[in-house]
PDB file of C-alpha atoms and ligand atoms in Angstrom:
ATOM      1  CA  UNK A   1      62.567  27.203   1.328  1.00  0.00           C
ATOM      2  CA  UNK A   2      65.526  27.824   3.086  1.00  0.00           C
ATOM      3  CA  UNK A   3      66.507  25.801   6.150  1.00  0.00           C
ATOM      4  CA  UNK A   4      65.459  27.300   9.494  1.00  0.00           C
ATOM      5  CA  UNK A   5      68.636  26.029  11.278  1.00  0.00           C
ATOM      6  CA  UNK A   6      72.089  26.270   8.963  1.00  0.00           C
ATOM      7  CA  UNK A   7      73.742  22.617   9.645  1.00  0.00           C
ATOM      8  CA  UNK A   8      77.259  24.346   8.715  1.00  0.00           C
ATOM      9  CA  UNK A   9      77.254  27.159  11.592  1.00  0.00           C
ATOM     10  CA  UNK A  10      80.813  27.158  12.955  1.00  0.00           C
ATOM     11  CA  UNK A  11      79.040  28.386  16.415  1.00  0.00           C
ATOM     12  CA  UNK A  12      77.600  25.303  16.942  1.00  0.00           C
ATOM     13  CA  UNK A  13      80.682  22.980  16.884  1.00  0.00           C
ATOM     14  CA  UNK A  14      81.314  23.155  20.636  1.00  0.00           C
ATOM     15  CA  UNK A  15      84.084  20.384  20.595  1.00  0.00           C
ATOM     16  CA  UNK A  16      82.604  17.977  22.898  1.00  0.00           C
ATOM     17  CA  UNK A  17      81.869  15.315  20.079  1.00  0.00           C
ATOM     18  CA  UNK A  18      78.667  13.758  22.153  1.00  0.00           C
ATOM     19  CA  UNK A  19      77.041  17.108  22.176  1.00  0.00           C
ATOM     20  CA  UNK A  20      77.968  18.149  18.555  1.00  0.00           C
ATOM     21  CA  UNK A  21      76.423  14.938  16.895  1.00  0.00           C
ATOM     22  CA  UNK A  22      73.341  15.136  19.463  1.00  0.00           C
ATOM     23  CA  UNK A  23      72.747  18.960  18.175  1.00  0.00           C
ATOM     24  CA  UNK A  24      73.545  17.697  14.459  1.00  0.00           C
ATOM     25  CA  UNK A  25      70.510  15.190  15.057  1.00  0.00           C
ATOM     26  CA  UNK A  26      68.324  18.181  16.590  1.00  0.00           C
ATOM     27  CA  UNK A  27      68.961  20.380  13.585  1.00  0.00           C
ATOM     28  CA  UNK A  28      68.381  17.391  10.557  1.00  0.00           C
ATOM     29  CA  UNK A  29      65.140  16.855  12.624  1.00  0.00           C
ATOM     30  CA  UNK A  30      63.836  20.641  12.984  1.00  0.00           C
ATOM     31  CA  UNK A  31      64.538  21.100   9.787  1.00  0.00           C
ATOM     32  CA  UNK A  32      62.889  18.384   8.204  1.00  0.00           C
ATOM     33  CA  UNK A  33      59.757  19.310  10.515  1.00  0.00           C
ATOM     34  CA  UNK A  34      59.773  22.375   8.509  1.00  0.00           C
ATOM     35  CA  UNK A  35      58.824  20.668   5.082  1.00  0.00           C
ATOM     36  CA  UNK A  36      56.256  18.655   5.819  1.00  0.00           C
ATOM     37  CA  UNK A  37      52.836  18.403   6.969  1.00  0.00           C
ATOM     38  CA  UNK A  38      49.618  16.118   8.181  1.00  0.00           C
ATOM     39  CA  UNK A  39      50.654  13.030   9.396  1.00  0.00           C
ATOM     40  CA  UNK A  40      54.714  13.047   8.647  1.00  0.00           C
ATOM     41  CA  UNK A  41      54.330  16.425  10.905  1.00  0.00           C
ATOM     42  CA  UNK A  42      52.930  14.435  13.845  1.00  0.00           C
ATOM     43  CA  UNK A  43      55.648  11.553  14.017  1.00  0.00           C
ATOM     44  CA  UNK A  44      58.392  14.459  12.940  1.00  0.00           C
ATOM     45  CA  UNK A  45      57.261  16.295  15.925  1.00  0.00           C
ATOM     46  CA  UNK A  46      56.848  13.091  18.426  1.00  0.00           C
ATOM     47  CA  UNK A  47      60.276  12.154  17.072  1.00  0.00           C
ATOM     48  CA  UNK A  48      61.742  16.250  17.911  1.00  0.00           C
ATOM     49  CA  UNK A  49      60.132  15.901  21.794  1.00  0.00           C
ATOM     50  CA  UNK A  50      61.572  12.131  21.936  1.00  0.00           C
ATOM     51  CA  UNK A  51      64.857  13.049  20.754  1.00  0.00           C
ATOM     52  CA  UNK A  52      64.927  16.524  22.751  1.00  0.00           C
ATOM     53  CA  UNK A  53      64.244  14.631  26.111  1.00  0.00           C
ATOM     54  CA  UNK A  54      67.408  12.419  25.411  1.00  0.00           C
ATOM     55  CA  UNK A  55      69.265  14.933  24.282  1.00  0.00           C
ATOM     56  CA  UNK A  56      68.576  16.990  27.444  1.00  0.00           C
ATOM     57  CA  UNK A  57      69.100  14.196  29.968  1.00  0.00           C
ATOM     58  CA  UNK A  58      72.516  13.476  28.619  1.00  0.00           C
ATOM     59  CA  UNK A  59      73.348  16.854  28.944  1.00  0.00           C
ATOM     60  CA  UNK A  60      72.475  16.691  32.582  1.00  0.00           C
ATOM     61  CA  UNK A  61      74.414  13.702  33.156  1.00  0.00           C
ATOM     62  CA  UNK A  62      77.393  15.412  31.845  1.00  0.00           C
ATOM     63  CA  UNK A  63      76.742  18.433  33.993  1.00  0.00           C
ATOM     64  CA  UNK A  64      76.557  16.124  36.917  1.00  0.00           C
ATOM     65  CA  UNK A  65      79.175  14.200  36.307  1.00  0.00           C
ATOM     66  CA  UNK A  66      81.497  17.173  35.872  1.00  0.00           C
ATOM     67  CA  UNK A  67      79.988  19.041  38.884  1.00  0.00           C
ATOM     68  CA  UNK A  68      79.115  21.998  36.251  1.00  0.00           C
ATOM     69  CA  UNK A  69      78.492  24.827  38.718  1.00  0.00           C
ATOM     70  CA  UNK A  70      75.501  26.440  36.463  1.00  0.00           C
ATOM     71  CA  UNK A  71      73.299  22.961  36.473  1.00  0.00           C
ATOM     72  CA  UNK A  72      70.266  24.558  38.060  1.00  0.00           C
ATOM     73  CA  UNK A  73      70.380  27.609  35.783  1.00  0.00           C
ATOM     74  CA  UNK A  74      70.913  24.978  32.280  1.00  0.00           C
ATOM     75  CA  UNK A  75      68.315  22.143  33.840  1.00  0.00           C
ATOM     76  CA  UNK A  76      66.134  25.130  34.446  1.00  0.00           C
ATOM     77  CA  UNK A  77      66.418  26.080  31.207  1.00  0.00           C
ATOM     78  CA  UNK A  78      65.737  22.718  29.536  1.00  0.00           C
ATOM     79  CA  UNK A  79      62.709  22.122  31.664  1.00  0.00           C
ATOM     80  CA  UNK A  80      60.990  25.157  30.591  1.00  0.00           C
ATOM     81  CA  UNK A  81      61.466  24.279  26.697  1.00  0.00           C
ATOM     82  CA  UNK A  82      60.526  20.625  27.637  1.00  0.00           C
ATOM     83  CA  UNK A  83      57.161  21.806  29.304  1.00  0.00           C
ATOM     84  CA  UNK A  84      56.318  24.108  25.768  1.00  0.00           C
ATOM     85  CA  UNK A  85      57.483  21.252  23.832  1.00  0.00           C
ATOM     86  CA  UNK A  86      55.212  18.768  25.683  1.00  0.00           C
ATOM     87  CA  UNK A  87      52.303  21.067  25.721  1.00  0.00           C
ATOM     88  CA  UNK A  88      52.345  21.700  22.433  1.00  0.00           C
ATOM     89  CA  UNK A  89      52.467  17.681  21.471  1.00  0.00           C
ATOM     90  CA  UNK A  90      49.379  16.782  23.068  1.00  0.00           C
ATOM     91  CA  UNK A  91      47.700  19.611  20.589  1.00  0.00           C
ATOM     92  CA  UNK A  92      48.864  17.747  17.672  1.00  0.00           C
ATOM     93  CA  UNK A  93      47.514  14.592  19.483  1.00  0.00           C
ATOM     94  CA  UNK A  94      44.245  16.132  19.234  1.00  0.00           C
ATOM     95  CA  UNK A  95      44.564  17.291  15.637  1.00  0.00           C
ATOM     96  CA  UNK A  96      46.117  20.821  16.087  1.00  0.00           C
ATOM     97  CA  UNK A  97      48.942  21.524  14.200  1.00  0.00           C
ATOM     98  CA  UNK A  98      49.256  25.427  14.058  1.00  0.00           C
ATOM     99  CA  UNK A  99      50.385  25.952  17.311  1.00  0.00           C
ATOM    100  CA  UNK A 100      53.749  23.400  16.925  1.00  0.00           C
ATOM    101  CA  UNK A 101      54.370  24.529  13.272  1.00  0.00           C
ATOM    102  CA  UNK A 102      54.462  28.389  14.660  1.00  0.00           C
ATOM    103  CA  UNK A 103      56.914  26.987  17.758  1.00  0.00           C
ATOM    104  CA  UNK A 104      58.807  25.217  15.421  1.00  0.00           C
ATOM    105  CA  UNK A 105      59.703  27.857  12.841  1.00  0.00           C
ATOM    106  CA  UNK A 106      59.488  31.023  15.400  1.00  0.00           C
ATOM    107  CA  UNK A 107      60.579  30.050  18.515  1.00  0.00           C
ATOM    108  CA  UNK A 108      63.353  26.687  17.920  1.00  0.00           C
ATOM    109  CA  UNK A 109      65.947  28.208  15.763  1.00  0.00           C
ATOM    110  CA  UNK A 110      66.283  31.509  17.762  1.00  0.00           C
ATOM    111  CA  UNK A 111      66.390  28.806  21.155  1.00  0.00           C
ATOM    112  CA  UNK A 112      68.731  26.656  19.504  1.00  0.00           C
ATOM    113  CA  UNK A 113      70.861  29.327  19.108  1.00  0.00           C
ATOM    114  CA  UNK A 114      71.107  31.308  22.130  1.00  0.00           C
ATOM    115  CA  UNK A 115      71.169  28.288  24.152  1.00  0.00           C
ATOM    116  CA  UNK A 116      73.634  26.361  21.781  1.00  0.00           C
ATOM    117  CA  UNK A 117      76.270  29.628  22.157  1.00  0.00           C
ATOM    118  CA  UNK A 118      75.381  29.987  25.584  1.00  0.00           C
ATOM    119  CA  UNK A 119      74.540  26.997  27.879  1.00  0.00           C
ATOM    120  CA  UNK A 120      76.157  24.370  25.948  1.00  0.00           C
ATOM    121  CA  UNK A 121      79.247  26.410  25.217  1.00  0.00           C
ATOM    122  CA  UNK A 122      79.545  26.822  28.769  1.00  0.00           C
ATOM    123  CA  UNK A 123      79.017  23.201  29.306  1.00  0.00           C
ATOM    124  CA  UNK A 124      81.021  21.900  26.690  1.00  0.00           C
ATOM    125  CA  UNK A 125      84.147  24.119  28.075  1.00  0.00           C
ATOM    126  CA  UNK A 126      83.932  23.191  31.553  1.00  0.00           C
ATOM    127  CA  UNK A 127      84.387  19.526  30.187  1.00  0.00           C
ATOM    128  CA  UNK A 128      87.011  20.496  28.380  1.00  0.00           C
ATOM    129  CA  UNK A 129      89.107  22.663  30.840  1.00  0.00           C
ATOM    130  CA  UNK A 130      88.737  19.244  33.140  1.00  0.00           C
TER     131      UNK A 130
HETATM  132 FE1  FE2 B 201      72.261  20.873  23.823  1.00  0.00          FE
HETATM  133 FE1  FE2 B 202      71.591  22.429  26.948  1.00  0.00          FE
END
């Protein structure tokens, strides 16, 4: 199967090296989540929202520590894929799976990539233009 999020896409080398080896994390965990099932699924997917709420709180220190102008507009948009992402754990608490597999493999790599070449670009060149 092939992966759902290609590790070697030049897009998402931003430059800021905290942010590249966060998203390298995020993709080696979405696409492991991809080849598994039952059990490993659950503590893949516990592991994704764990790592995902890091990921996006250092992101928002950076923003606020560089007074990024666009911080409501990228919180915002973390927030909203938080909420999915923590709605959709507590139906794999309960034994459903479907709904998390589905998000995982229809909804996260098309995410990761607008928002990757989008928000974080942005992000990652108002750091560097500092
Ligand atoms: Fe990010
Ligand atoms: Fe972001």
């Amino acid at each position: 199967m092939p992966l759902l999020i290609n590790p070697d896409e030049d897009l998402y080398r931003l430059g800021n090296p905290d942010m590249d080896s966060t998203h390298a994390e995020f993709i080696t965990l979405v696409n492991s989540l991809s080849q598994v099932t039952g059990d490993d699924f659950c503590k893949g997917f516990d592991e994704l929202v764990a790592h995902t709420q890091g990921h996006f709180d250092r992101e928002k220190d950076m923003m606020t520590a560089s007074d990024f102008p666009a911080l409501n507009e990228h919180v915002g948009e973390h927030n909203r894929v938080l909420a999915d992402l923590l709605q959709l754990q507590r139906r794999v608490q309960r034994g459903n799976l479907m709904m998390a597999k589905a998000f995982v493999k229809e909804q996260i790599p098309g995410w990761f990539h607008l928002h990757a070449t989008t928000m974080d670009s942005a992000l990652a060149n108002h750091i560097k233009g500092r």
